[in-house]
Every structure is written in C-alpha cells, then in structure tokens.
CSV table of C-alpha atoms and ligand atoms in Angstrom, one decimal:
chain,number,residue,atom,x,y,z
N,11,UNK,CA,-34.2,4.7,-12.2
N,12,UNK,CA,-34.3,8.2,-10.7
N,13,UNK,CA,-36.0,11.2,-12.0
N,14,UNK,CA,-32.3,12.8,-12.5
N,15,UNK,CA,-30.6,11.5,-15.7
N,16,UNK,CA,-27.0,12.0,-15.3
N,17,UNK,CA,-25.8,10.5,-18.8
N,18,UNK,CA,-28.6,11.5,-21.1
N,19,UNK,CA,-28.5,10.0,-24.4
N,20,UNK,CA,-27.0,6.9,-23.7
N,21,UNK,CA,-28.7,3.6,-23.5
N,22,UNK,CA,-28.0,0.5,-22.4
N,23,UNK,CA,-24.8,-0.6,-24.0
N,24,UNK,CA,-25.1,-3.6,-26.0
N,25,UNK,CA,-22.4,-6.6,-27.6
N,26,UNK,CA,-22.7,-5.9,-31.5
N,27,UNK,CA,-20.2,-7.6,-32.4
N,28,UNK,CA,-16.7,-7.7,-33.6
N,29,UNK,CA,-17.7,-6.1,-36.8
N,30,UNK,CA,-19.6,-3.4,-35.3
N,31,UNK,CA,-17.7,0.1,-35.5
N,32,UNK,CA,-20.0,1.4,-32.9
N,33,UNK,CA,-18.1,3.0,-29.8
N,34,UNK,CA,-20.8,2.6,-27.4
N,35,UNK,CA,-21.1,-1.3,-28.0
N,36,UNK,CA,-19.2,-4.2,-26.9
N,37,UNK,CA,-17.6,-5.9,-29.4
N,38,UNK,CA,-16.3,-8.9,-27.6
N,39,UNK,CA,-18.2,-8.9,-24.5
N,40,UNK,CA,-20.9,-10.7,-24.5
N,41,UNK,CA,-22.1,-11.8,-21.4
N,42,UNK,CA,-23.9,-14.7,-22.2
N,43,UNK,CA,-21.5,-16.2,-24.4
N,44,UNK,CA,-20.5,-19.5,-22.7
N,45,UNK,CA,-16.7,-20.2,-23.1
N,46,UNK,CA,-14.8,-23.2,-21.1
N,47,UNK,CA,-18.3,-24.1,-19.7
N,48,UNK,CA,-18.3,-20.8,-17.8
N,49,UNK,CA,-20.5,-17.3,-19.6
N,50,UNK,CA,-18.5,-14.5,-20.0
N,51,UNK,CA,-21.0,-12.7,-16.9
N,52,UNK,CA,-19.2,-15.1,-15.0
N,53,UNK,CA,-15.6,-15.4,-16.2
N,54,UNK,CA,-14.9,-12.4,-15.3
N,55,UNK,CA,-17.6,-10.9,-12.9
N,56,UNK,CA,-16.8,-7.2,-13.6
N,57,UNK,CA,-17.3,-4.4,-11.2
N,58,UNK,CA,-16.7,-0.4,-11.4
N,59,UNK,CA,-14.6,1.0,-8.6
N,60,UNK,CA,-16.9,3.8,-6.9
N,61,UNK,CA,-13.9,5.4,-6.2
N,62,UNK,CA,-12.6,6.8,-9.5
N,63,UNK,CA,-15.4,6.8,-11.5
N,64,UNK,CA,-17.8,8.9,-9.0
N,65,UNK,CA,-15.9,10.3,-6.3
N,66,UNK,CA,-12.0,11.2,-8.2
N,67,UNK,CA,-12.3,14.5,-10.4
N,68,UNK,CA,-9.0,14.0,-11.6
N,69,UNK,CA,-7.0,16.5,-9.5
N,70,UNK,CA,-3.0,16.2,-9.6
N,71,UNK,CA,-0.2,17.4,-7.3
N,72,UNK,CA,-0.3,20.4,-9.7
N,73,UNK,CA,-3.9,21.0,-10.7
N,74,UNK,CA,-7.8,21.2,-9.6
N,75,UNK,CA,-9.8,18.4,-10.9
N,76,UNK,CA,-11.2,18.4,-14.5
N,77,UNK,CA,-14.4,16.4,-14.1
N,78,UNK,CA,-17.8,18.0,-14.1
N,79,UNK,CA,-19.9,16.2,-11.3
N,80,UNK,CA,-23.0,16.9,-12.2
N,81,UNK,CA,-24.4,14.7,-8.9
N,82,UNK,CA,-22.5,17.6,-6.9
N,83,UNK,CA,-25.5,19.7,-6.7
N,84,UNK,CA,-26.3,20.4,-3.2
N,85,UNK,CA,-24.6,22.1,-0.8
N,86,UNK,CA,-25.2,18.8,1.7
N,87,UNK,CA,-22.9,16.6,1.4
N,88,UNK,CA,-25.6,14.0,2.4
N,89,UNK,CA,-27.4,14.7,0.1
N,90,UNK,CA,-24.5,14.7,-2.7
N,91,UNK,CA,-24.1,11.2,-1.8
N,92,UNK,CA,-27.4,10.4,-2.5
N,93,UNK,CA,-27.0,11.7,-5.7
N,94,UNK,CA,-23.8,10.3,-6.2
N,95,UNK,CA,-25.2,7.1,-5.8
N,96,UNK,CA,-28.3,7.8,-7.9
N,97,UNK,CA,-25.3,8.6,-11.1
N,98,UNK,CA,-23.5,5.2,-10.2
N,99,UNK,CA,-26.6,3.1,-10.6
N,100,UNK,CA,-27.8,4.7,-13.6
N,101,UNK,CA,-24.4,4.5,-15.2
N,102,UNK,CA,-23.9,0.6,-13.7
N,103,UNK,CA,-27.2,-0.9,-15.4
N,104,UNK,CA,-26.4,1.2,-18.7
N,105,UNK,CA,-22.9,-0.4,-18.7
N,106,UNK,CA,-24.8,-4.0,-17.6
N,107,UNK,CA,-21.8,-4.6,-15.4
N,108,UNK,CA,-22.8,-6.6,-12.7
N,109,UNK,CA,-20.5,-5.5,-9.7
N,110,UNK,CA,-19.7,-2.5,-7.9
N,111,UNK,CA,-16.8,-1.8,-4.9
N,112,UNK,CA,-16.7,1.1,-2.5
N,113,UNK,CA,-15.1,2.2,0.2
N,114,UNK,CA,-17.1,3.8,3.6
N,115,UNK,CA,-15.9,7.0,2.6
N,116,UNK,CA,-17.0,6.9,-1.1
N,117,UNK,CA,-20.4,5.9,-0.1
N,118,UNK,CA,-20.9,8.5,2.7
N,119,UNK,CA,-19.0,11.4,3.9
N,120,UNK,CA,-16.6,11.0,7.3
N,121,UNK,CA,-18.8,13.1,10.1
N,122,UNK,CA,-17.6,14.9,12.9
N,123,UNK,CA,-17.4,11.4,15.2
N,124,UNK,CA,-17.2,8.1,15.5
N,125,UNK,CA,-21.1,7.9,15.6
N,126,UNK,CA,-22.1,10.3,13.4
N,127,UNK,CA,-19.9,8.6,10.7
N,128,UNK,CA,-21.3,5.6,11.1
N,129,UNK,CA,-24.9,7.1,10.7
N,130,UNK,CA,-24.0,8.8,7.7
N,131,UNK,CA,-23.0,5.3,6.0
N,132,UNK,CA,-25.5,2.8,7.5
N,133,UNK,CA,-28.1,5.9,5.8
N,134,UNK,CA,-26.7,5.5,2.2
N,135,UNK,CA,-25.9,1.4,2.8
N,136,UNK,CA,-29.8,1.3,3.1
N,137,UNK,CA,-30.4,3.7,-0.2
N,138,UNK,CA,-27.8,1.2,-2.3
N,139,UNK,CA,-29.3,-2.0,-0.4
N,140,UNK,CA,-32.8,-0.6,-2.4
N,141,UNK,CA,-30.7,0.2,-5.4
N,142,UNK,CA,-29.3,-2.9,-5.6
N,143,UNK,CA,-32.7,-4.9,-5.2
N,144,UNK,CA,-34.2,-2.7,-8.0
N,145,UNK,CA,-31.3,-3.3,-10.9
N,146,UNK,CA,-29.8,-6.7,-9.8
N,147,UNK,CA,-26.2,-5.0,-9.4
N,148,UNK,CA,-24.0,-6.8,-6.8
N,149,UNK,CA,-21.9,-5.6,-3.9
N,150,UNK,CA,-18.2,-7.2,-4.7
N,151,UNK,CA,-16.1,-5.8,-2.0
N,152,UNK,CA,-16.9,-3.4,0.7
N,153,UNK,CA,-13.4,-1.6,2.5
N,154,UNK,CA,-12.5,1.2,4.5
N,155,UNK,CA,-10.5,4.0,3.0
N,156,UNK,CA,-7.9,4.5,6.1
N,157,UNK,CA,-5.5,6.8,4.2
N,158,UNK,CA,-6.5,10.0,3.6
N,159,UNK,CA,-7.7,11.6,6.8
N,160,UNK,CA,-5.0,13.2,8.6
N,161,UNK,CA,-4.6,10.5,11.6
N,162,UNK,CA,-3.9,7.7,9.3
N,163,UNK,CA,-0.2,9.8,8.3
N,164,UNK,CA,1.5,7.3,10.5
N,165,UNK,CA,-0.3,4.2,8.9
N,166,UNK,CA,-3.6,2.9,10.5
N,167,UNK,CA,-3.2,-0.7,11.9
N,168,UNK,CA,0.3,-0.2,12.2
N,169,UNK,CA,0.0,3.3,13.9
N,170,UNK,CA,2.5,3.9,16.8
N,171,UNK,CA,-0.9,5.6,18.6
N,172,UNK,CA,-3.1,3.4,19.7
N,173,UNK,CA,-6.1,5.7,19.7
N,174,UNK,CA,-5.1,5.9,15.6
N,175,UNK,CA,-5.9,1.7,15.8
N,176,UNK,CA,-9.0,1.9,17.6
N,177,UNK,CA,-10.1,4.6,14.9
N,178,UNK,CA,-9.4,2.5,12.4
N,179,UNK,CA,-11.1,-0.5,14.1
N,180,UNK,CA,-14.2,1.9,13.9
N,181,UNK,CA,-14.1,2.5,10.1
N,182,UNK,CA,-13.7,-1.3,9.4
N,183,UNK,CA,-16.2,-2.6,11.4
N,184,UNK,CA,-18.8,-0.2,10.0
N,185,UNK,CA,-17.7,-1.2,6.6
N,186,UNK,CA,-17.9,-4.7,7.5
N,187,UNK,CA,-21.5,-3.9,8.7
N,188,UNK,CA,-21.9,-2.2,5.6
N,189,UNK,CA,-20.6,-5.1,3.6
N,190,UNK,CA,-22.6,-7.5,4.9
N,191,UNK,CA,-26.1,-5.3,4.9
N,192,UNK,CA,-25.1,-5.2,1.2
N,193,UNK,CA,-24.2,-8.6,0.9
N,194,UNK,CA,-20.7,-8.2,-0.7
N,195,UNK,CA,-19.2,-11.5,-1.5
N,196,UNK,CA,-16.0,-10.3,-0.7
N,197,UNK,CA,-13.8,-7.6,1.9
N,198,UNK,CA,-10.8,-5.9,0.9
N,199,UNK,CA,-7.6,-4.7,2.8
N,200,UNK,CA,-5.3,-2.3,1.1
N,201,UNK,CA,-2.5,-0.5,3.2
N,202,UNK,CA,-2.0,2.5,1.6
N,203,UNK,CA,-0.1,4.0,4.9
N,204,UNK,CA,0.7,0.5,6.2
N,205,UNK,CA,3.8,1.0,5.8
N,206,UNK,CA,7.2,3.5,7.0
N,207,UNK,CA,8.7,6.2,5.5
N,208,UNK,CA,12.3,5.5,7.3
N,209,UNK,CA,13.7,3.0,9.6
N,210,UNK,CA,15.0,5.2,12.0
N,211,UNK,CA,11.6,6.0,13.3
N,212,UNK,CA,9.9,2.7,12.9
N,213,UNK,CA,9.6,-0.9,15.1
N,214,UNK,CA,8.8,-2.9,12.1
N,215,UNK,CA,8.3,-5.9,13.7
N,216,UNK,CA,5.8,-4.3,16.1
N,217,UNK,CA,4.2,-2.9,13.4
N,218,UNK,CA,3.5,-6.2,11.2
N,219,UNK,CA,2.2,-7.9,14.4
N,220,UNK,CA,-0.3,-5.4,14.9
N,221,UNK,CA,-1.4,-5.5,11.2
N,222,UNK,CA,-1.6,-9.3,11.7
N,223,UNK,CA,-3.3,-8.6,15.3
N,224,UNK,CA,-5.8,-6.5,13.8
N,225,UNK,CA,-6.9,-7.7,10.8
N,226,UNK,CA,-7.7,-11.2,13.0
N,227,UNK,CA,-9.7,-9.1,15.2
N,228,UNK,CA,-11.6,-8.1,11.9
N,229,UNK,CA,-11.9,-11.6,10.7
N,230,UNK,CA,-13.4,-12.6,14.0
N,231,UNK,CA,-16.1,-9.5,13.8
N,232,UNK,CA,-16.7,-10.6,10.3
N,233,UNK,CA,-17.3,-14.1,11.2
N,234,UNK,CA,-19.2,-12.9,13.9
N,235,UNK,CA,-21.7,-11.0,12.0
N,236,UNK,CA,-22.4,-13.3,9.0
N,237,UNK,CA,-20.0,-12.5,6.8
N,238,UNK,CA,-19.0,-15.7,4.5
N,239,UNK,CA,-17.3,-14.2,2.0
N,240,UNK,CA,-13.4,-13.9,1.5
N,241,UNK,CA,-10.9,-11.4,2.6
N,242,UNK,CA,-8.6,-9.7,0.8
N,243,UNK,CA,-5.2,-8.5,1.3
N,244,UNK,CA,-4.1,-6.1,-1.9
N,245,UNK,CA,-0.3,-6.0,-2.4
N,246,UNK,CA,1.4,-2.7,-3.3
N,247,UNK,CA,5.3,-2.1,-3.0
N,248,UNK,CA,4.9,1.6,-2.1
N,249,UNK,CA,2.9,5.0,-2.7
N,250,UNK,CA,1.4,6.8,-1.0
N,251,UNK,CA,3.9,5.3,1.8
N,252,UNK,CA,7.5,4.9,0.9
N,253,UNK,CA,7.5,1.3,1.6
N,254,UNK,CA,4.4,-0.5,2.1
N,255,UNK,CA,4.7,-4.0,4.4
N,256,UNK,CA,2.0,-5.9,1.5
N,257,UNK,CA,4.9,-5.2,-1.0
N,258,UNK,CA,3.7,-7.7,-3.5
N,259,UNK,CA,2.1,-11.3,-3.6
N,260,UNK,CA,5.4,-13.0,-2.5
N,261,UNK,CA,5.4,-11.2,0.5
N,262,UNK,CA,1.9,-11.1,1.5
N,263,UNK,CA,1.5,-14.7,1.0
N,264,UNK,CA,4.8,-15.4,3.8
N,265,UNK,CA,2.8,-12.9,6.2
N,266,UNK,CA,-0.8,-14.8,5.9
N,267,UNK,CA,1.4,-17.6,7.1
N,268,UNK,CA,3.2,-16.3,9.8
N,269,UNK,CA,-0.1,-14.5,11.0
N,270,UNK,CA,-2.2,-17.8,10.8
N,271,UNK,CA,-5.2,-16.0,8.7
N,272,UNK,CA,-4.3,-18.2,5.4
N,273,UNK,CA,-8.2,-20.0,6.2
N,274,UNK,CA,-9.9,-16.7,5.8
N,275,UNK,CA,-7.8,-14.6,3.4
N,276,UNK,CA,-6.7,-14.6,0.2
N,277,UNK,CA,-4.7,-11.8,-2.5
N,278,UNK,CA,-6.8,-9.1,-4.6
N,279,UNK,CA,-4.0,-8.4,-7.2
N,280,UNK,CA,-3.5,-5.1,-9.0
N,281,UNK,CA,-1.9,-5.1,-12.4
N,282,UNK,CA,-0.3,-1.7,-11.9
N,283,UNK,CA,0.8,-2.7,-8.5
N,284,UNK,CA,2.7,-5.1,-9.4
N,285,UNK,CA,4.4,-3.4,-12.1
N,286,UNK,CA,5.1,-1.4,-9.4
N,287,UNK,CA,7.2,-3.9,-7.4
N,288,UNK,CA,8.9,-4.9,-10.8
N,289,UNK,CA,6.7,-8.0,-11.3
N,290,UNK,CA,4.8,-8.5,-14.5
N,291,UNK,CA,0.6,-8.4,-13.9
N,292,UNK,CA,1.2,-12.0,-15.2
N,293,UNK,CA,3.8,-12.9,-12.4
N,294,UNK,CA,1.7,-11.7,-9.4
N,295,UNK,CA,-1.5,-13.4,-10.7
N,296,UNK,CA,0.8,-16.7,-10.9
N,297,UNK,CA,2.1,-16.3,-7.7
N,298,UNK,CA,-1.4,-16.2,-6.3
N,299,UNK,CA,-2.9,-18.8,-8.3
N,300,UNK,CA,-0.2,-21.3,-7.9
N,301,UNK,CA,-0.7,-21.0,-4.1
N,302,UNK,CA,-4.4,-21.1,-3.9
N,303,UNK,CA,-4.7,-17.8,-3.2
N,304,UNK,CA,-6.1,-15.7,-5.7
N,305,UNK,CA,-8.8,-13.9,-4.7
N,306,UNK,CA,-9.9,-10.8,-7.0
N,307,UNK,CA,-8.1,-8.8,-9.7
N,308,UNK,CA,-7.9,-5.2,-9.5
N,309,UNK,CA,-7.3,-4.6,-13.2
N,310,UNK,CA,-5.8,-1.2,-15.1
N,311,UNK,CA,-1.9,-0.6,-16.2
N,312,UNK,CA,0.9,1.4,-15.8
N,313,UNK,CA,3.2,3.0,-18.0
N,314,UNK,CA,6.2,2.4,-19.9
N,315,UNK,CA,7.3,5.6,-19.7
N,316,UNK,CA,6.1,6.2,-16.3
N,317,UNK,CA,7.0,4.5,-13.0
N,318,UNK,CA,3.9,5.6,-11.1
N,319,UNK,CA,0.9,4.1,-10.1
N,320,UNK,CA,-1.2,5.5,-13.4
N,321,UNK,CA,-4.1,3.9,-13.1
N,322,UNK,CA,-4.8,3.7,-16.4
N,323,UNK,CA,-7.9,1.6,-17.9
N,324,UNK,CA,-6.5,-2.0,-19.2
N,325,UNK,CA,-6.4,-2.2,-23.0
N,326,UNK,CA,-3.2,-4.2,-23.3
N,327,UNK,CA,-4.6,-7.0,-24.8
N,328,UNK,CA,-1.2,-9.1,-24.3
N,329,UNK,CA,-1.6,-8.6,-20.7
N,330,UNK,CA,-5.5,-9.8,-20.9
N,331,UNK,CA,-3.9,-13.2,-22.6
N,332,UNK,CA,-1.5,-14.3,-20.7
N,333,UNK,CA,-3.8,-13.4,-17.6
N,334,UNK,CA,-6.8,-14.9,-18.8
N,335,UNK,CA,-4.1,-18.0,-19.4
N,336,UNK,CA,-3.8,-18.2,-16.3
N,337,UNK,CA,-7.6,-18.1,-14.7
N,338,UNK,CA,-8.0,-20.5,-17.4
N,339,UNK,CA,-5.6,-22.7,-16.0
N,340,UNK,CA,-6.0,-22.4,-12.5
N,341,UNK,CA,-10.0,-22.1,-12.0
N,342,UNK,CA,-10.8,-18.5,-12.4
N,343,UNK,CA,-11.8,-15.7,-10.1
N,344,UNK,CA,-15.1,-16.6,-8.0
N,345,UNK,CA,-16.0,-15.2,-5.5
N,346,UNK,CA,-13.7,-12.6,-6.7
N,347,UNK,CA,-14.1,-10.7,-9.5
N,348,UNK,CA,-12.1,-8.1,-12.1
N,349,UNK,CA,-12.8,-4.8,-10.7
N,350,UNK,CA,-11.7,-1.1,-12.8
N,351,UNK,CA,-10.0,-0.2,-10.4
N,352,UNK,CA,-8.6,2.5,-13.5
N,353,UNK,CA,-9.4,6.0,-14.2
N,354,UNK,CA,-9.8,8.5,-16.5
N,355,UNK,CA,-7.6,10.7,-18.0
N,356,UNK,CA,-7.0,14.1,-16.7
N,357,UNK,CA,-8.2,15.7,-19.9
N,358,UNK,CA,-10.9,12.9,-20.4
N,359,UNK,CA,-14.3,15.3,-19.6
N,360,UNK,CA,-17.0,13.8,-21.5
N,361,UNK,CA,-19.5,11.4,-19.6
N,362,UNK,CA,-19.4,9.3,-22.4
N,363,UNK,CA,-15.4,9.3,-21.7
N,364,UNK,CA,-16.5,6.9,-18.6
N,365,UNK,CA,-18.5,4.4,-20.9
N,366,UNK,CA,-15.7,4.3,-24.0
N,367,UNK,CA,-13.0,3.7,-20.4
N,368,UNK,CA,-15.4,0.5,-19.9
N,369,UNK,CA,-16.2,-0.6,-22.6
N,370,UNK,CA,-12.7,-1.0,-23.9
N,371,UNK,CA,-11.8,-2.8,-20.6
N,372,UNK,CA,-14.5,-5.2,-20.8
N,373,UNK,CA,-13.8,-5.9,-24.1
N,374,UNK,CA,-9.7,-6.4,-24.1
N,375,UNK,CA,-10.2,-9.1,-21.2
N,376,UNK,CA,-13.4,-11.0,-23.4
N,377,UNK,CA,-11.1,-11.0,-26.4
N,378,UNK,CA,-8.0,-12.0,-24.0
N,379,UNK,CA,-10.2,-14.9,-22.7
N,380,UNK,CA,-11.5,-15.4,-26.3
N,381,UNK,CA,-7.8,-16.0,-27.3
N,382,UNK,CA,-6.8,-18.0,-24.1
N,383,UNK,CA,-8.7,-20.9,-24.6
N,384,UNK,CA,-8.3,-21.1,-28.4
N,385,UNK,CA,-4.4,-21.2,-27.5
N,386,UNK,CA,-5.5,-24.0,-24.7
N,387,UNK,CA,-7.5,-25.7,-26.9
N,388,UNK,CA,-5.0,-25.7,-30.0
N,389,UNK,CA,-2.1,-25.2,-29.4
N,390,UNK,CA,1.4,-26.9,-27.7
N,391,UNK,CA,1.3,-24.7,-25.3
N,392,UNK,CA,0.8,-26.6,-22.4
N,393,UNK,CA,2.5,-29.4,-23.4
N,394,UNK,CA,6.0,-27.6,-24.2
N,395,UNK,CA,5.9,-26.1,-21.0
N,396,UNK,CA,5.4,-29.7,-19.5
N,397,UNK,CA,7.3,-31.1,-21.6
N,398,UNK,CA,10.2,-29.0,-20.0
N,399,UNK,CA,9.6,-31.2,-16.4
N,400,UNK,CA,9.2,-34.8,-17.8
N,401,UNK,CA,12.8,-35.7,-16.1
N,402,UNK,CA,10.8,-35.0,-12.8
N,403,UNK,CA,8.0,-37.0,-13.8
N,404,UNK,CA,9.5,-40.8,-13.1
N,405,UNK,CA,12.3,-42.4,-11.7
N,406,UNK,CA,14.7,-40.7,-9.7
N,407,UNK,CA,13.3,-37.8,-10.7
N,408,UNK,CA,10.0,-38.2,-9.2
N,409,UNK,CA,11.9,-39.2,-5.9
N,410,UNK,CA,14.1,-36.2,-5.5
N,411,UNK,CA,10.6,-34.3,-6.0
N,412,UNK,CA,9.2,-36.4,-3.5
N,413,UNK,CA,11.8,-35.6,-0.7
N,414,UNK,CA,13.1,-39.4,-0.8
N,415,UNK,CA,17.0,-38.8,-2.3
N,416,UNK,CA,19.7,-37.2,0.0
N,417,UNK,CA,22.4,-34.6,-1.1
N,418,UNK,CA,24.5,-37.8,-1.0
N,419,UNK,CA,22.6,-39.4,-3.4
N,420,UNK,CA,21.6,-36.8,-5.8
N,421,UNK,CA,25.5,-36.7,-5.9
N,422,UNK,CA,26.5,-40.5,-6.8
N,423,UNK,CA,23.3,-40.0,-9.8
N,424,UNK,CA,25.2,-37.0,-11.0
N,425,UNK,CA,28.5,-38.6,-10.5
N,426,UNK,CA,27.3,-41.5,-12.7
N,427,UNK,CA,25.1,-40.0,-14.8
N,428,UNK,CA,27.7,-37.3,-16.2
N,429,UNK,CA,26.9,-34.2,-18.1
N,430,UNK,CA,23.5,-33.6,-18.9
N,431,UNK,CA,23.0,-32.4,-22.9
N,432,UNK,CA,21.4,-28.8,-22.8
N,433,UNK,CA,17.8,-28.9,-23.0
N,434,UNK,CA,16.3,-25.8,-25.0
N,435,UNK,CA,13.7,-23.5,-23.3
N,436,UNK,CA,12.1,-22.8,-26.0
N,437,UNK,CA,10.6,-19.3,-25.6
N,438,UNK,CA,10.6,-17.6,-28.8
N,439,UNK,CA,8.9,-20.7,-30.5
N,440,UNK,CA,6.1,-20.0,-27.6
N,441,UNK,CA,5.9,-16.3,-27.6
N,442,UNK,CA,5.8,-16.9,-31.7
N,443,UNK,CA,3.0,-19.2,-31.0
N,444,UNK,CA,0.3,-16.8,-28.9
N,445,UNK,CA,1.3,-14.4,-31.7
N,446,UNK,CA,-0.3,-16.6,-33.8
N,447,UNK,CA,-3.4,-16.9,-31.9
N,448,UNK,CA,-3.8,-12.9,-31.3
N,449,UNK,CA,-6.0,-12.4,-34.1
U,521,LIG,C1,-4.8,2.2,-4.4
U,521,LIG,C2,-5.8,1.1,-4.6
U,521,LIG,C3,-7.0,1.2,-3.8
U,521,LIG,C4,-7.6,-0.1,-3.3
U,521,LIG,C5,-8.7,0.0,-2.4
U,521,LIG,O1,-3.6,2.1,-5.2
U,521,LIG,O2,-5.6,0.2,-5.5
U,521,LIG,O3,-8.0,1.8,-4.6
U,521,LIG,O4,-7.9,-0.9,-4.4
U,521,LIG,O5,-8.4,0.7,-1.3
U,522,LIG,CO1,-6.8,-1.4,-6.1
C-alpha cells in the first residue's frame, strides 16, 4: 500500500448482510458465497473501469469537470500516472473487487511519438505488473483508446489515411504488449470512430474490410506474443460517430463471420449500448449467449428519460434478473467478466461517492443472481417457455426442424391438418411469476 492514502477513513469493505443498514457494506455480495456450484467471486468476476473512475472528472459539453483528483499532484504527467495508479490500487483492494480494465491511454499519457508513447506505458505496465503481484488484483481486459486524439476523427481502422491505420496499429500492439506483460485474460475492441458520419463521403465496404483486415493482423500479433485469452468486439449503434459499423450484437456477430475471426473473438456487451440500438440489456446478452459468443459484460444503464449513452452505475435490479437468467442458463461469463464500465454523477464529489457507485452495483447483480436461480430452481419458468416448442419436439415437427420436409410437404400437413387452435403465450402469468420471486 503506498505511503499516500487517497480515501482515508475507509476500510476494506465488507458483506454484512442483508440486514445491515451500513452504506459502506455489501449486503448481498458476498464473494465466497457459493450459488449454482460457482462463488459469487466467480459468477460474476467484477472489475472497475480505469477510465471513469480515475481518469473522467466529469466534464460535459457545457461544463469543467467536478471531481477533485487528489492523485493530480504533480506537474509531470508521469508522475500523475504513477499516482493515479497508486489511488486505483488502494481503492481496488478496499472495494475487494478482483479485476480492473484500462486502456493505454488511462494508464500512461500519449507522448510526443510513436516511441516515446510506448515508453511511457511499458514504464507504468511494470509499476501495475508489481501492484498487481502485491494485492492479487487481475488485469481483465487491456485496449487502446483510438478515439480521442485528433487523427482518429475519421475512425482509426477504418481511416481513409493509411498513415491514421498504421498509428493505430502502433497503439494496439503496445496495448497488446501491455496486456500480455499484465496478463489480462481478455482484449477489447470498441470503435468509438469506426464508423461515418454521412454516406456521401464514405466507401463502407472498404472500410469494414479494413476493420476486418486489421483486427486479423492484431489477432495474429496477439497470438504471436502469447496471448491466450479472448478478444472482444463491443457493439455500440452510434456516439461519438454518427453510425458506428459494430451497431449491436446482431451485427457484429454477421461480420465475425464474414471476416473469419469467429475462432478468436467473441462480444463484450454493454447494457447501455444496447439500449442504445433499441435492444433491451437482456436482448443483446441473448443474442450473444445463444450464439456462443458471449464474452464480457460491460455493465451500467441508460435512461428513460434520456436517449444518451448515460453511463450510469446498474442498480436496476430487473435488469440484473433477467441477465443473471440468462448466464445462469447459458454458462456464465469466464474468461470474461462484469466490468463498471459506469460513472459518477456530475454532482457526485465525495470519494466515498465512488465506493456507495460500487457497492450498489455489486450488490444489485448478487441479489439478481440470488433471485435467478431461486426462479430456476422453483419455478415453471423454464418449462412454460419450453412448453411453448413441444410441437417441434417429435414428429413432423422435429423433421421440419431438422431440414427433412419441403415447402411441398409442410403444405399437404397444413392442408390436412387444418386450423391450428391458438396457443397462449403466456407472458403476464411469467412476468407475474419473477415478480414473485423479487423479494
Ligand atoms: C464507450 C465504451 C468504452 C469501451 C472501451 O461507450 O463503452 O469505454 O468500453 O473503450
Ligand atoms: Co464499454
């Protein structure tokens, strides 16, 4: 622990208990609680985004950021970063969350070229490597941020200027290098300016080759160096880019295809993302799961009243059910994880304001797995959903679903067979029924 404490008076947060009226305790999570065979440390492998919770200081389009960083101290950015990274390693083992994610640029400041910005993060990779030996907390996913420096305005693997690519091949491979010194379990792709702001300017069939072109190139360095975790693509419909080409799980799951990288990645899905692209959290995850290619959540919320990306920290504890439903169902998260990849509030200042954002996460998703498996374990729920398919389960049924009846065929069954009688789908009994168990 360093010398510096930057959230004095607050200790190591412990589970107390549903009872307990404590603000800095868990009061579901409780890591080594075993539910479906798995401990809660494991269901849900948390992680703290780097991002918002060290480097964001809660500036708007029409304000200065709020947030007192006390880590800001020098006027060396180097040596900021070290501090930074002191803050986030006291505040991770307080929290006892056992992940972290970063991009290069939250890590270590940009330099003034390609070299110098790679020495500035292989400097603090070797700092966290030592943190992360000291308190046990684990790299999840390393990425590049290649959206906020000027170049990337035209998108970064999809650039129309080649020299932008090559820039951008830089960044990744040193956060791949990064990854691996750290050894992150996992590597993320989000194209913030992957994307076009109009047609008329824009080859977008060029454009999704190159993505595809490029990110095997990364997979091949990857593979090269050591790196045996899993990749991630994270869907977003738009913003900052008007339309962004990983618009949502649907569509990044047809481009793995077409681009032949379905072996090496898989989807890191964002709740607030897909709200964005008029899915449900609950859809996306589906989506994912059903094809084998969930990788990692990134979990917050939007708004109701608000159609942008908000970022808020995940309380809904609706949302945690039906998604915890659904890693129940379909083998949870490893190697992935549930990263916060939330902030705080604008007029959230305290420290403490980071440990209550947490804490309350943490603690809607232990209660939302709580609740799943109850419903799994006791309820109908899985059987009127299945019981909705048993037509398809024998007989003709089965064949059609096995490709063996033509449209001929299907034809003379109907023809015989005449009207069906209506078959209820039964949704407000259901939605009644997790009601019941949200207690
Ligand atoms: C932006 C977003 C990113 C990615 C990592 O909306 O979600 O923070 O998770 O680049
Ligand atoms: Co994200």
């Amino acid at each position: 622990m360093s010398t510096n404490e930057y959230f004095p008076g607050i200790n190591k947060i412990e589970y107390e208990g549903p009872e307990s009226d404590n603000p800095l305790a868990f009061t579901h999570y409780d890591e080594d609680r075993v539910v479906a065979g798995k401990t809660m440390k494991d269901h849900f492998r948390f992680a703290v985004a780097y991002w918002h919770s060290f480097c964001n200081e809660n500036s708007d389009p029409f304000g200065v950021g709020t947030r007192q960083f006390p880590w800001d101290k020098s006027s060396d950015p180097i040596d900021n970063a070290k501090f930074r990274l002191d803050a986030a390693f006291e505040f991770f083992t307080k929290l006892g969350i056992p992940y972290y994610c970063f991009h290069d640029r939250d890590l270590a400041p940009e330099g003034s070229n390609v070299a110098e910005s790679e020495k500035n993060l292989a400097e603090l990779v070797e700092l966290a490597k030592q943190k992360q030996q000291e308190t046990g907390v684990k790299l999840l996913w390393g990425t590049a941020n290649l959206f906020t420096h000027p170049r990337y305005m035209n998108g970064a693997a999809t650039n129309p200027d080649f020299r932008v690519i090559t820039h951008a091949a830089a960044q990744v491979k040193a956060a791949l290098d990064a990854t691996v010194e750290l050894n992150g379990e996992n590597y993320v792709f989000w194209g913030g300016r992957e994307g076009y702001m109009h047609l008329f300017n824009t080859d977008m069939k060029r454009e999704l080759d190159n993505m595809g072109t490029f990110l095997r190139a990364a997979r091949d360095y990857g593979r090269k160096i050591g790196f045996e975790g899993t990749f991630l693509i994270e869907p977003k419909p738009m913003e900052p880019t008007k339309h962004q080409y990983d618009f949502d799980a649907a569509t990044v799951i047809g481009f793995l295809h077409e681009q032949d990288l379905l072996d090496d990645f898989k989807l890191n899905v964002e709740a607030n993302h897909a709200t964005l692209a008029s899915h449900s959290f609950a859809h996306d995850v589906m989506l994912a799961a059903q094809s084998g290619l969930l990788g990692s959540i990134d979990a917050n919320r939007g708004d109701n009243q608000n159609g942008w990306d908000t970022d808020y920290f995940p309380t809904n504890l609706y949302d945690a059910v039906e998604v915890m439903l659904i890693l129940l169902e379909y083998g949870g998260l490893a190697p992935g994880g549930l990263n916060f990849d939330a902030k705080l509030r604008r007029n959230s200042t305290d420290p403490e304001d980071l440990f209550h954002a947490h804490i309350g996460g943490m603690d809607t998703f232990a209660r939302g797995l709580l609740i799943a498996e109850d419903i799994l374990n006791n309820s109908d729920y899985k059987k009127l959903r299945h019981g909705r398919y048993t037509s398809l389960d024998e007989g003709k049924g089965k064949a059609f679903e096995n490709g063996k009846l033509s449209l001929e065929e299907l034809r003379d069954i109907a023809a015989k067979s005449g009207e069906p009688e209506l078959q209820s789908g039964k949704q407000e009994l259901l939605e009644n029924m997790i009601n019941r168990f949200i207690r």
